[in-house]
PDB file of C-alpha atoms and ligand atoms in Angstrom:
ATOM      1  CA  MET O   1       1.907  -3.909  -2.314  1.00  0.00           C
ATOM      2  CA  ARG O   2       3.394  -2.480  -5.504  1.00  0.00           C
ATOM      3  CA  ILE O   3       6.775  -0.811  -4.730  1.00  0.00           C
ATOM      4  CA  VAL O   4       9.672   0.844  -6.571  1.00  0.00           C
ATOM      5  CA  LEU O   5      12.970   1.211  -4.783  1.00  0.00           C
ATOM      6  CA  LEU O   6      14.839   4.274  -5.990  1.00  0.00           C
ATOM      7  CA  GLY O   7      18.208   5.532  -5.073  1.00  0.00           C
ATOM      8  CA  PRO O   8      21.761   6.039  -6.310  1.00  0.00           C
ATOM      9  CA  PRO O   9      24.028   3.072  -6.929  1.00  0.00           C
ATOM     10  CA  GLY O  10      25.177   1.796  -3.511  1.00  0.00           C
ATOM     11  CA  SER O  11      22.372   3.434  -1.563  1.00  0.00           C
ATOM     12  CA  GLY O  12      21.254   0.082  -0.146  1.00  0.00           C
ATOM     13  CA  LYS O  13      18.427  -0.902  -2.488  1.00  0.00           C
ATOM     14  CA  GLY O  14      19.494  -4.536  -2.848  1.00  0.00           C
ATOM     15  CA  THR O  15      20.132  -4.869   0.905  1.00  0.00           C
ATOM     16  CA  GLN O  16      16.706  -3.485   1.901  1.00  0.00           C
ATOM     17  CA  ALA O  17      14.999  -5.415  -0.896  1.00  0.00           C
ATOM     18  CA  LYS O  18      15.874  -8.672   0.836  1.00  0.00           C
ATOM     19  CA  PHE O  19      14.129  -7.661   4.050  1.00  0.00           C
ATOM     20  CA  ILE O  20      11.163  -6.113   2.337  1.00  0.00           C
ATOM     21  CA  ILE O  21      10.418  -9.203   0.150  1.00  0.00           C
ATOM     22  CA  ASP O  22      10.644 -11.397   3.299  1.00  0.00           C
ATOM     23  CA  LYS O  23       8.282  -9.188   5.261  1.00  0.00           C
ATOM     24  CA  PHE O  24       5.674  -8.626   2.481  1.00  0.00           C
ATOM     25  CA  GLY O  25       5.998 -11.871   0.534  1.00  0.00           C
ATOM     26  CA  ILE O  26       6.343 -10.154  -2.854  1.00  0.00           C
ATOM     27  CA  PRO O  27       8.759 -10.999  -5.664  1.00  0.00           C
ATOM     28  CA  HIS O  28      11.999  -8.981  -5.930  1.00  0.00           C
ATOM     29  CA  ILE O  29      12.559  -7.744  -9.506  1.00  0.00           C
ATOM     30  CA  SER O  30      16.020  -6.405  -9.959  1.00  0.00           C
ATOM     31  CA  THR O  31      17.033  -5.381 -13.450  1.00  0.00           C
ATOM     32  CA  GLY O  32      20.604  -5.442 -12.404  1.00  0.00           C
ATOM     33  CA  ASP O  33      20.303  -9.046 -11.106  1.00  0.00           C
ATOM     34  CA  ILE O  34      18.550 -10.075 -14.390  1.00  0.00           C
ATOM     35  CA  PHE O  35      21.353  -8.563 -16.482  1.00  0.00           C
ATOM     36  CA  ARG O  36      24.006 -10.266 -14.360  1.00  0.00           C
ATOM     37  CA  LYS O  37      22.320 -13.623 -14.625  1.00  0.00           C
ATOM     38  CA  ASN O  38      22.266 -13.231 -18.415  1.00  0.00           C
ATOM     39  CA  ILE O  39      25.892 -12.189 -18.506  1.00  0.00           C
ATOM     40  CA  LYS O  40      26.929 -15.213 -16.398  1.00  0.00           C
ATOM     41  CA  GLU O  41      24.907 -17.512 -18.797  1.00  0.00           C
ATOM     42  CA  GLY O  42      26.371 -15.862 -21.880  1.00  0.00           C
ATOM     43  CA  THR O  43      22.922 -15.148 -23.428  1.00  0.00           C
ATOM     44  CA  PRO O  44      22.569 -12.582 -26.352  1.00  0.00           C
ATOM     45  CA  LEU O  45      20.882 -10.204 -23.787  1.00  0.00           C
ATOM     46  CA  GLY O  46      23.831 -10.691 -21.415  1.00  0.00           C
ATOM     47  CA  VAL O  47      26.373  -9.903 -24.140  1.00  0.00           C
ATOM     48  CA  GLU O  48      24.554  -6.699 -25.143  1.00  0.00           C
ATOM     49  CA  ALA O  49      23.899  -5.551 -21.612  1.00  0.00           C
ATOM     50  CA  LYS O  50      27.566  -6.177 -20.588  1.00  0.00           C
ATOM     51  CA  SER O  51      28.884  -3.681 -23.195  1.00  0.00           C
ATOM     52  CA  TYR O  52      26.962  -0.938 -21.420  1.00  0.00           C
ATOM     53  CA  ILE O  53      27.343  -2.097 -17.777  1.00  0.00           C
ATOM     54  CA  ASP O  54      31.088  -2.345 -17.957  1.00  0.00           C
ATOM     55  CA  LYS O  55      31.252   1.316 -19.053  1.00  0.00           C
ATOM     56  CA  GLY O  56      29.016   2.429 -16.209  1.00  0.00           C
ATOM     57  CA  GLN O  57      26.255   3.316 -18.762  1.00  0.00           C
ATOM     58  CA  LEU O  58      22.472   2.417 -18.767  1.00  0.00           C
ATOM     59  CA  VAL O  59      21.323  -0.481 -20.843  1.00  0.00           C
ATOM     60  CA  PRO O  60      18.982   1.092 -23.540  1.00  0.00           C
ATOM     61  CA  ASP O  61      15.432   1.777 -22.456  1.00  0.00           C
ATOM     62  CA  GLU O  62      13.850  -0.292 -25.150  1.00  0.00           C
ATOM     63  CA  LEU O  63      15.629  -3.432 -24.055  1.00  0.00           C
ATOM     64  CA  THR O  64      15.180  -2.895 -20.314  1.00  0.00           C
ATOM     65  CA  ILE O  65      11.470  -1.884 -20.625  1.00  0.00           C
ATOM     66  CA  ALA O  66      10.614  -5.072 -22.618  1.00  0.00           C
ATOM     67  CA  ILE O  67      12.197  -7.277 -19.960  1.00  0.00           C
ATOM     68  CA  VAL O  68      10.279  -5.624 -17.058  1.00  0.00           C
ATOM     69  CA  GLU O  69       6.975  -5.684 -18.962  1.00  0.00           C
ATOM     70  CA  ASP O  70       7.318  -9.424 -19.464  1.00  0.00           C
ATOM     71  CA  ARG O  71       8.286 -10.043 -15.874  1.00  0.00           C
ATOM     72  CA  LEU O  72       5.304  -8.127 -14.535  1.00  0.00           C
ATOM     73  CA  LYS O  73       2.969 -10.338 -16.535  1.00  0.00           C
ATOM     74  CA  GLU O  74       4.060 -13.454 -14.535  1.00  0.00           C
ATOM     75  CA  ASP O  75       1.638 -14.921 -12.074  1.00  0.00           C
ATOM     76  CA  ASP O  76       3.749 -14.149  -8.915  1.00  0.00           C
ATOM     77  CA  CYS O  77       3.277 -10.412  -9.553  1.00  0.00           C
ATOM     78  CA  LYS O  78      -0.572 -10.501  -9.251  1.00  0.00           C
ATOM     79  CA  ASN O  79      -0.522  -9.517  -5.550  1.00  0.00           C
ATOM     80  CA  GLY O  80       2.373  -7.098  -5.715  1.00  0.00           C
ATOM     81  CA  PHE O  81       6.076  -6.801  -6.428  1.00  0.00           C
ATOM     82  CA  MET O  82       9.114  -4.815  -5.640  1.00  0.00           C
ATOM     83  CA  LEU O  83      11.038  -3.282  -8.479  1.00  0.00           C
ATOM     84  CA  ASP O  84      14.731  -2.542  -7.509  1.00  0.00           C
ATOM     85  CA  GLY O  85      16.734  -0.468  -9.976  1.00  0.00           C
ATOM     86  CA  PHE O  86      13.861   0.134 -12.380  1.00  0.00           C
ATOM     87  CA  PRO O  87      12.838   2.698 -13.539  1.00  0.00           C
ATOM     88  CA  ARG O  88      16.115   4.588 -13.942  1.00  0.00           C
ATOM     89  CA  THR O  89      14.963   7.050 -16.654  1.00  0.00           C
ATOM     90  CA  VAL O  90      11.779   9.128 -17.204  1.00  0.00           C
ATOM     91  CA  ALA O  91      11.041   7.033 -20.302  1.00  0.00           C
ATOM     92  CA  GLN O  92      11.172   3.863 -18.128  1.00  0.00           C
ATOM     93  CA  ALA O  93       8.868   5.486 -15.577  1.00  0.00           C
ATOM     94  CA  GLU O  94       6.401   6.414 -18.213  1.00  0.00           C
ATOM     95  CA  ALA O  95       6.499   2.895 -19.716  1.00  0.00           C
ATOM     96  CA  LEU O  96       5.964   1.465 -16.298  1.00  0.00           C
ATOM     97  CA  THR O  97       2.862   3.642 -15.616  1.00  0.00           C
ATOM     98  CA  LYS O  98       1.409   2.520 -18.898  1.00  0.00           C
ATOM     99  CA  ALA O  99       2.137  -1.136 -18.411  1.00  0.00           C
ATOM    100  CA  LEU O 100       0.467  -1.038 -15.060  1.00  0.00           C
ATOM    101  CA  GLU O 101      -2.478   0.898 -16.417  1.00  0.00           C
ATOM    102  CA  SER O 102      -2.966  -1.814 -19.060  1.00  0.00           C
ATOM    103  CA  MET O 103      -3.150  -4.296 -16.184  1.00  0.00           C
ATOM    104  CA  ASN O 104      -5.669  -2.098 -14.317  1.00  0.00           C
ATOM    105  CA  THR O 105      -3.256  -1.309 -11.521  1.00  0.00           C
ATOM    106  CA  SER O 106      -0.774   1.201 -10.335  1.00  0.00           C
ATOM    107  CA  LEU O 107       2.147   1.731  -7.890  1.00  0.00           C
ATOM    108  CA  ASP O 108       1.500   2.245  -4.135  1.00  0.00           C
ATOM    109  CA  HIS O 109       4.861   3.566  -2.976  1.00  0.00           C
ATOM    110  CA  VAL O 110       8.138   4.769  -4.375  1.00  0.00           C
ATOM    111  CA  ILE O 111      10.884   4.569  -1.667  1.00  0.00           C
ATOM    112  CA  ASN O 112      13.779   6.886  -2.339  1.00  0.00           C
ATOM    113  CA  ILE O 113      16.926   6.106  -0.301  1.00  0.00           C
ATOM    114  CA  ALA O 114      19.155   9.083  -0.040  1.00  0.00           C
ATOM    115  CA  VAL O 115      22.928   8.774   0.468  1.00  0.00           C
ATOM    116  CA  ALA O 116      25.733  11.215  -0.304  1.00  0.00           C
ATOM    117  CA  ASP O 117      28.231  10.624  -3.072  1.00  0.00           C
ATOM    118  CA  LYS O 118      31.240  10.254  -0.625  1.00  0.00           C
ATOM    119  CA  ALA O 119      29.597   7.373   1.291  1.00  0.00           C
ATOM    120  CA  LEU O 120      28.495   5.750  -2.010  1.00  0.00           C
ATOM    121  CA  VAL O 121      31.991   5.386  -3.242  1.00  0.00           C
ATOM    122  CA  ASP O 122      33.155   3.645  -0.067  1.00  0.00           C
ATOM    123  CA  ARG O 123      30.210   1.415  -0.182  1.00  0.00           C
ATOM    124  CA  LEU O 124      30.512   0.455  -3.811  1.00  0.00           C
ATOM    125  CA  THR O 125      34.227  -0.309  -3.804  1.00  0.00           C
ATOM    126  CA  GLY O 126      33.903  -2.436  -0.717  1.00  0.00           C
ATOM    127  CA  ARG O 127      30.870  -4.305  -1.830  1.00  0.00           C
ATOM    128  CA  ARG O 128      30.940  -8.186  -2.291  1.00  0.00           C
ATOM    129  CA  VAL O 129      27.916  -9.870  -3.931  1.00  0.00           C
ATOM    130  CA  CYS O 130      26.465 -13.260  -4.355  1.00  0.00           C
ATOM    131  CA  LEU O 131      25.695 -14.011  -8.025  1.00  0.00           C
ATOM    132  CA  SER O 132      23.437 -16.947  -6.969  1.00  0.00           C
ATOM    133  CA  CYS O 133      20.854 -15.176  -4.804  1.00  0.00           C
ATOM    134  CA  GLY O 134      21.746 -11.512  -5.417  1.00  0.00           C
ATOM    135  CA  ALA O 135      22.679 -10.786  -1.730  1.00  0.00           C
ATOM    136  CA  SER O 136      25.030  -7.825  -1.092  1.00  0.00           C
ATOM    137  CA  PHE O 137      27.581  -7.542   1.640  1.00  0.00           C
ATOM    138  CA  HIS O 138      30.396  -5.096   2.492  1.00  0.00           C
ATOM    139  CA  MET O 139      33.844  -5.971   3.651  1.00  0.00           C
ATOM    140  CA  VAL O 140      33.699  -3.447   6.574  1.00  0.00           C
ATOM    141  CA  PHE O 141      30.035  -2.155   6.900  1.00  0.00           C
ATOM    142  CA  ASN O 142      28.250  -5.485   6.494  1.00  0.00           C
ATOM    143  CA  PRO O 143      30.612  -8.470   6.463  1.00  0.00           C
ATOM    144  CA  PRO O 144      29.261 -12.015   5.850  1.00  0.00           C
ATOM    145  CA  LYS O 145      29.432 -14.412   8.892  1.00  0.00           C
ATOM    146  CA  LYS O 146      32.052 -16.432   7.070  1.00  0.00           C
ATOM    147  CA  GLU O 147      34.606 -14.588   4.882  1.00  0.00           C
ATOM    148  CA  GLY O 148      33.868 -14.837   1.226  1.00  0.00           C
ATOM    149  CA  ILE O 149      30.720 -16.943   1.601  1.00  0.00           C
ATOM    150  CA  CYS O 150      27.031 -15.797   1.190  1.00  0.00           C
ATOM    151  CA  ASP O 151      25.036 -15.973   4.517  1.00  0.00           C
ATOM    152  CA  TYR O 152      21.899 -16.907   2.670  1.00  0.00           C
ATOM    153  CA  CYS O 153      22.844 -19.609   0.115  1.00  0.00           C
ATOM    154  CA  SER O 154      26.522 -20.416   0.927  1.00  0.00           C
ATOM    155  CA  ALA O 155      27.746 -19.598  -2.651  1.00  0.00           C
ATOM    156  CA  GLU O 156      30.955 -17.711  -3.162  1.00  0.00           C
ATOM    157  CA  LEU O 157      31.055 -13.889  -2.845  1.00  0.00           C
ATOM    158  CA  VAL O 158      32.614 -11.864  -5.705  1.00  0.00           C
ATOM    159  CA  GLN O 159      33.398  -8.204  -6.490  1.00  0.00           C
ATOM    160  CA  ARG O 160      31.293  -6.922  -9.331  1.00  0.00           C
ATOM    161  CA  ALA O 161      33.253  -5.920 -12.450  1.00  0.00           C
ATOM    162  CA  ASP O 162      31.582  -2.455 -12.444  1.00  0.00           C
ATOM    163  CA  ASP O 163      32.370  -1.759  -8.706  1.00  0.00           C
ATOM    164  CA  ASN O 164      35.772  -0.173  -9.512  1.00  0.00           C
ATOM    165  CA  ILE O 165      36.391   3.472  -8.933  1.00  0.00           C
ATOM    166  CA  ASP O 166      36.365   4.541 -12.634  1.00  0.00           C
ATOM    167  CA  THR O 167      33.055   2.833 -13.412  1.00  0.00           C
ATOM    168  CA  VAL O 168      31.531   4.004 -10.130  1.00  0.00           C
ATOM    169  CA  SER O 169      32.249   7.628 -11.056  1.00  0.00           C
ATOM    170  CA  SER O 170      30.425   7.260 -14.371  1.00  0.00           C
ATOM    171  CA  ARG O 171      27.569   5.469 -12.704  1.00  0.00           C
ATOM    172  CA  LEU O 172      27.210   8.279 -10.185  1.00  0.00           C
ATOM    173  CA  GLU O 173      27.175  10.814 -13.009  1.00  0.00           C
ATOM    174  CA  VAL O 174      24.588   8.845 -15.058  1.00  0.00           C
ATOM    175  CA  TYR O 175      22.476   8.684 -11.896  1.00  0.00           C
ATOM    176  CA  GLY O 176      22.581  12.415 -11.486  1.00  0.00           C
ATOM    177  CA  THR O 177      21.528  13.238 -15.017  1.00  0.00           C
ATOM    178  CA  GLN O 178      19.141  10.341 -15.889  1.00  0.00           C
ATOM    179  CA  THR O 179      17.740   8.847 -12.685  1.00  0.00           C
ATOM    180  CA  LYS O 180      17.591  11.799 -10.146  1.00  0.00           C
ATOM    181  CA  PRO O 181      14.760  13.535 -12.229  1.00  0.00           C
ATOM    182  CA  LEU O 182      12.551  10.588 -11.108  1.00  0.00           C
ATOM    183  CA  ILE O 183      12.476  11.965  -7.562  1.00  0.00           C
ATOM    184  CA  GLU O 184      10.429  14.880  -8.712  1.00  0.00           C
ATOM    185  CA  TYR O 185       8.473  12.806 -11.157  1.00  0.00           C
ATOM    186  CA  TYR O 186       7.190  10.639  -8.356  1.00  0.00           C
ATOM    187  CA  GLU O 187       6.847  13.456  -5.742  1.00  0.00           C
ATOM    188  CA  ILE O 188       4.350  15.235  -8.093  1.00  0.00           C
ATOM    189  CA  LYS O 189       2.359  11.944  -8.272  1.00  0.00           C
ATOM    190  CA  GLY O 190       2.282  11.804  -4.412  1.00  0.00           C
ATOM    191  CA  LEU O 191       4.112   8.377  -4.304  1.00  0.00           C
ATOM    192  CA  LEU O 192       7.488   9.389  -3.011  1.00  0.00           C
ATOM    193  CA  ARG O 193       8.561   8.130   0.417  1.00  0.00           C
ATOM    194  CA  ALA O 194      11.873   9.769   1.386  1.00  0.00           C
ATOM    195  CA  ILE O 195      14.333   7.661   3.401  1.00  0.00           C
ATOM    196  CA  GLU O 196      17.609   8.712   4.938  1.00  0.00           C
ATOM    197  CA  GLY O 197      19.953   6.085   3.921  1.00  0.00           C
ATOM    198  CA  GLU O 198      23.045   6.959   6.014  1.00  0.00           C
ATOM    199  CA  LYS O 199      21.946   5.040   9.148  1.00  0.00           C
ATOM    200  CA  ASP O 200      22.505   1.447  10.235  1.00  0.00           C
ATOM    201  CA  ILE O 201      20.945  -1.066   7.969  1.00  0.00           C
ATOM    202  CA  ASP O 202      18.401  -2.099  10.623  1.00  0.00           C
ATOM    203  CA  LYS O 203      17.326   1.437  11.206  1.00  0.00           C
ATOM    204  CA  VAL O 204      16.910   2.155   7.450  1.00  0.00           C
ATOM    205  CA  PHE O 205      14.590  -0.876   7.256  1.00  0.00           C
ATOM    206  CA  GLU O 206      12.627   0.406  10.250  1.00  0.00           C
ATOM    207  CA  ASP O 207      12.115   3.687   8.532  1.00  0.00           C
ATOM    208  CA  ILE O 208      11.119   2.035   5.323  1.00  0.00           C
ATOM    209  CA  CYS O 209       8.518  -0.104   7.231  1.00  0.00           C
ATOM    210  CA  LYS O 210       7.106   3.048   8.776  1.00  0.00           C
ATOM    211  CA  ALA O 211       6.962   4.770   5.390  1.00  0.00           C
ATOM    212  CA  LEU O 212       4.961   1.747   4.109  1.00  0.00           C
ATOM    213  CA  GLY O 213       2.613   2.004   6.978  1.00  0.00           C
ATOM    214  CA  SER O 214       3.697  -1.090   8.764  1.00  0.00           C
ATOM    215  CA  ASP O 215       5.570  -2.022  11.984  1.00  0.00           C
ATOM    216  CA  LYS O 216       9.035  -3.518  11.581  1.00  0.00           C
TER     217      LYS O 216
HETATM  218  P1  LIG U   1      22.340  -0.831  -4.203  1.00  0.00           P
HETATM  219  O1  LIG U   1      21.570  -2.065  -4.526  1.00  0.00           O
HETATM  220  O2  LIG U   1      21.525   0.367  -4.008  1.00  0.00           O
HETATM  221  O3  LIG U   1      23.456  -0.621  -5.256  1.00  0.00           O
HETATM  222  P2  LIG U   1      23.482  -2.358  -1.982  1.00  0.00           P
HETATM  223  O4  LIG U   1      22.292  -2.774  -1.239  1.00  0.00           O
HETATM  224  O5  LIG U   1      24.209  -3.419  -2.834  1.00  0.00           O
HETATM  225  O6  LIG U   1      23.113  -1.021  -2.878  1.00  0.00           O
HETATM  226  O7  LIG U   1      24.537  -1.638  -0.958  1.00  0.00           O
HETATM  227  C1  LIG U   1      25.774  -1.187  -1.441  1.00  0.00           C
HETATM  228  C2  LIG U   1      26.902  -1.506  -0.450  1.00  0.00           C
HETATM  229  O8  LIG U   1      26.622  -0.776   0.830  1.00  0.00           O
HETATM  230  C3  LIG U   1      26.949  -2.965   0.020  1.00  0.00           C
HETATM  231  O9  LIG U   1      28.269  -3.343   0.188  1.00  0.00           O
HETATM  232  C4  LIG U   1      26.097  -2.952   1.358  1.00  0.00           C
HETATM  233  O10 LIG U   1      26.545  -4.093   2.168  1.00  0.00           O
HETATM  234  C5  LIG U   1      26.480  -1.663   1.922  1.00  0.00           C
HETATM  235  N1  LIG U   1      25.328  -1.103   2.714  1.00  0.00           N
HETATM  236  C6  LIG U   1      24.008  -1.184   2.437  1.00  0.00           C
HETATM  237  N2  LIG U   1      23.306  -0.506   3.353  1.00  0.00           N
HETATM  238  C7  LIG U   1      24.241   0.120   4.199  1.00  0.00           C
HETATM  239  C8  LIG U   1      24.116   0.967   5.366  1.00  0.00           C
HETATM  240  N3  LIG U   1      22.933   1.390   5.850  1.00  0.00           N
HETATM  241  N4  LIG U   1      25.214   1.342   5.959  1.00  0.00           N
HETATM  242  C9  LIG U   1      26.417   1.056   5.450  1.00  0.00           C
HETATM  243  N5  LIG U   1      26.583   0.167   4.399  1.00  0.00           N
HETATM  244  C10 LIG U   1      25.507  -0.270   3.740  1.00  0.00           C
HETATM  245  P1  LIG U   2      23.530  -0.395  -8.718  1.00  0.00           P
HETATM  246  O1  LIG U   2      22.196   0.031  -8.110  1.00  0.00           O
HETATM  247  O2  LIG U   2      24.485  -0.861  -7.696  1.00  0.00           O
HETATM  248  O3  LIG U   2      24.126   0.597  -9.691  1.00  0.00           O
HETATM  249  P2  LIG U   2      22.266  -2.453 -10.452  1.00  0.00           P
HETATM  250  O4  LIG U   2      22.577  -3.883 -10.077  1.00  0.00           O
HETATM  251  O5  LIG U   2      20.887  -1.982 -10.220  1.00  0.00           O
HETATM  252  O6  LIG U   2      23.363  -1.634  -9.609  1.00  0.00           O
HETATM  253  O7  LIG U   2      22.683  -2.119 -11.945  1.00  0.00           O
HETATM  254  C1  LIG U   2      23.912  -2.519 -12.548  1.00  0.00           C
HETATM  255  C2  LIG U   2      23.969  -1.898 -13.892  1.00  0.00           C
HETATM  256  O8  LIG U   2      22.984  -2.607 -14.728  1.00  0.00           O
HETATM  257  C3  LIG U   2      23.678  -0.441 -14.027  1.00  0.00           C
HETATM  258  O9  LIG U   2      24.895   0.368 -13.814  1.00  0.00           O
HETATM  259  C4  LIG U   2      23.173  -0.379 -15.513  1.00  0.00           C
HETATM  260  O10 LIG U   2      24.326  -0.427 -16.394  1.00  0.00           O
HETATM  261  C5  LIG U   2      22.358  -1.663 -15.659  1.00  0.00           C
HETATM  262  N1  LIG U   2      21.013  -1.415 -15.289  1.00  0.00           N
HETATM  263  C6  LIG U   2      20.327  -1.896 -14.194  1.00  0.00           C
HETATM  264  N2  LIG U   2      19.073  -1.536 -14.158  1.00  0.00           N
HETATM  265  C7  LIG U   2      18.844  -0.701 -15.264  1.00  0.00           C
HETATM  266  C8  LIG U   2      17.807   0.027 -15.748  1.00  0.00           C
HETATM  267  N3  LIG U   2      16.542   0.033 -15.179  1.00  0.00           N
HETATM  268  N4  LIG U   2      18.065   0.704 -16.994  1.00  0.00           N
HETATM  269  C9  LIG U   2      19.139   0.650 -17.623  1.00  0.00           C
HETATM  270  N5  LIG U   2      20.267   0.024 -17.186  1.00  0.00           N
HETATM  271  C10 LIG U   2      20.135  -0.660 -15.977  1.00  0.00           C
HETATM  272 ZN1  LIG U   3      23.639 -16.078  -1.927  1.00  0.00          ZN
END
């Protein structure tokens, strides 16, 4: 099972990713999580990525593509993977196709989670995340069992620096110009699975499972 999760910032990619990897036993590759881990550890990659992320811009293709190419070569990706937040540009999508071709494989499904801008702003500004395991919660829509604590690993929940209204606006704009064209790109290839993202989290997962040809 080789899957890409596509959708605007806040559409629920990270939330659904947790369920999908549990169900299918495939690794979760989130470029956002990889950048945040490097920022937390103060690596050179982290320092460079932060300068873009804080402005709501994309990290340059060259850097991002190299990270994903390396990650896909690791052993745990042999039987499948789930890419979350990559590709985000046509250049990244083309690089992914090529990288998989060189490994004699290809994608099986591209899940596109659709959510309108208005809902995205509320979701992103109320989001709280766990920097240890990448889990995502919402103060109102999906609160953790214990306030401020991750349900999965008990680490402290924080608000992401880029989840403020100004940065959110530029991220949504960047999505519209750079990432949205990927919907058509994958539709033409017959890989796109359209999912209505403005439903309860459980129901969205059920729809994703159906689109993947599996029961919940
Ligand atoms: P993404 O990874 O696409 O940016 P997240 O999975 O982090 O999105 O979700 C963004 C925010 O919206 C989080 O606060 C999450 O708890 C909340 N959320 C996710 N799915 C839903 C849903 N179906 N309904 C309401 N809120 C949701
Ligand atoms: P979200 O889906 O909520 O916007 P992510 O955690 O996927 O958040 O990404 C956070 C930020 O990391 C993005 O706004 C962008 O700056 C950077 N980023 C993540 N993935 C990519 C990518 N594939 N290409 C370029 N930049 C990326
Ligand atoms: Zn956690």
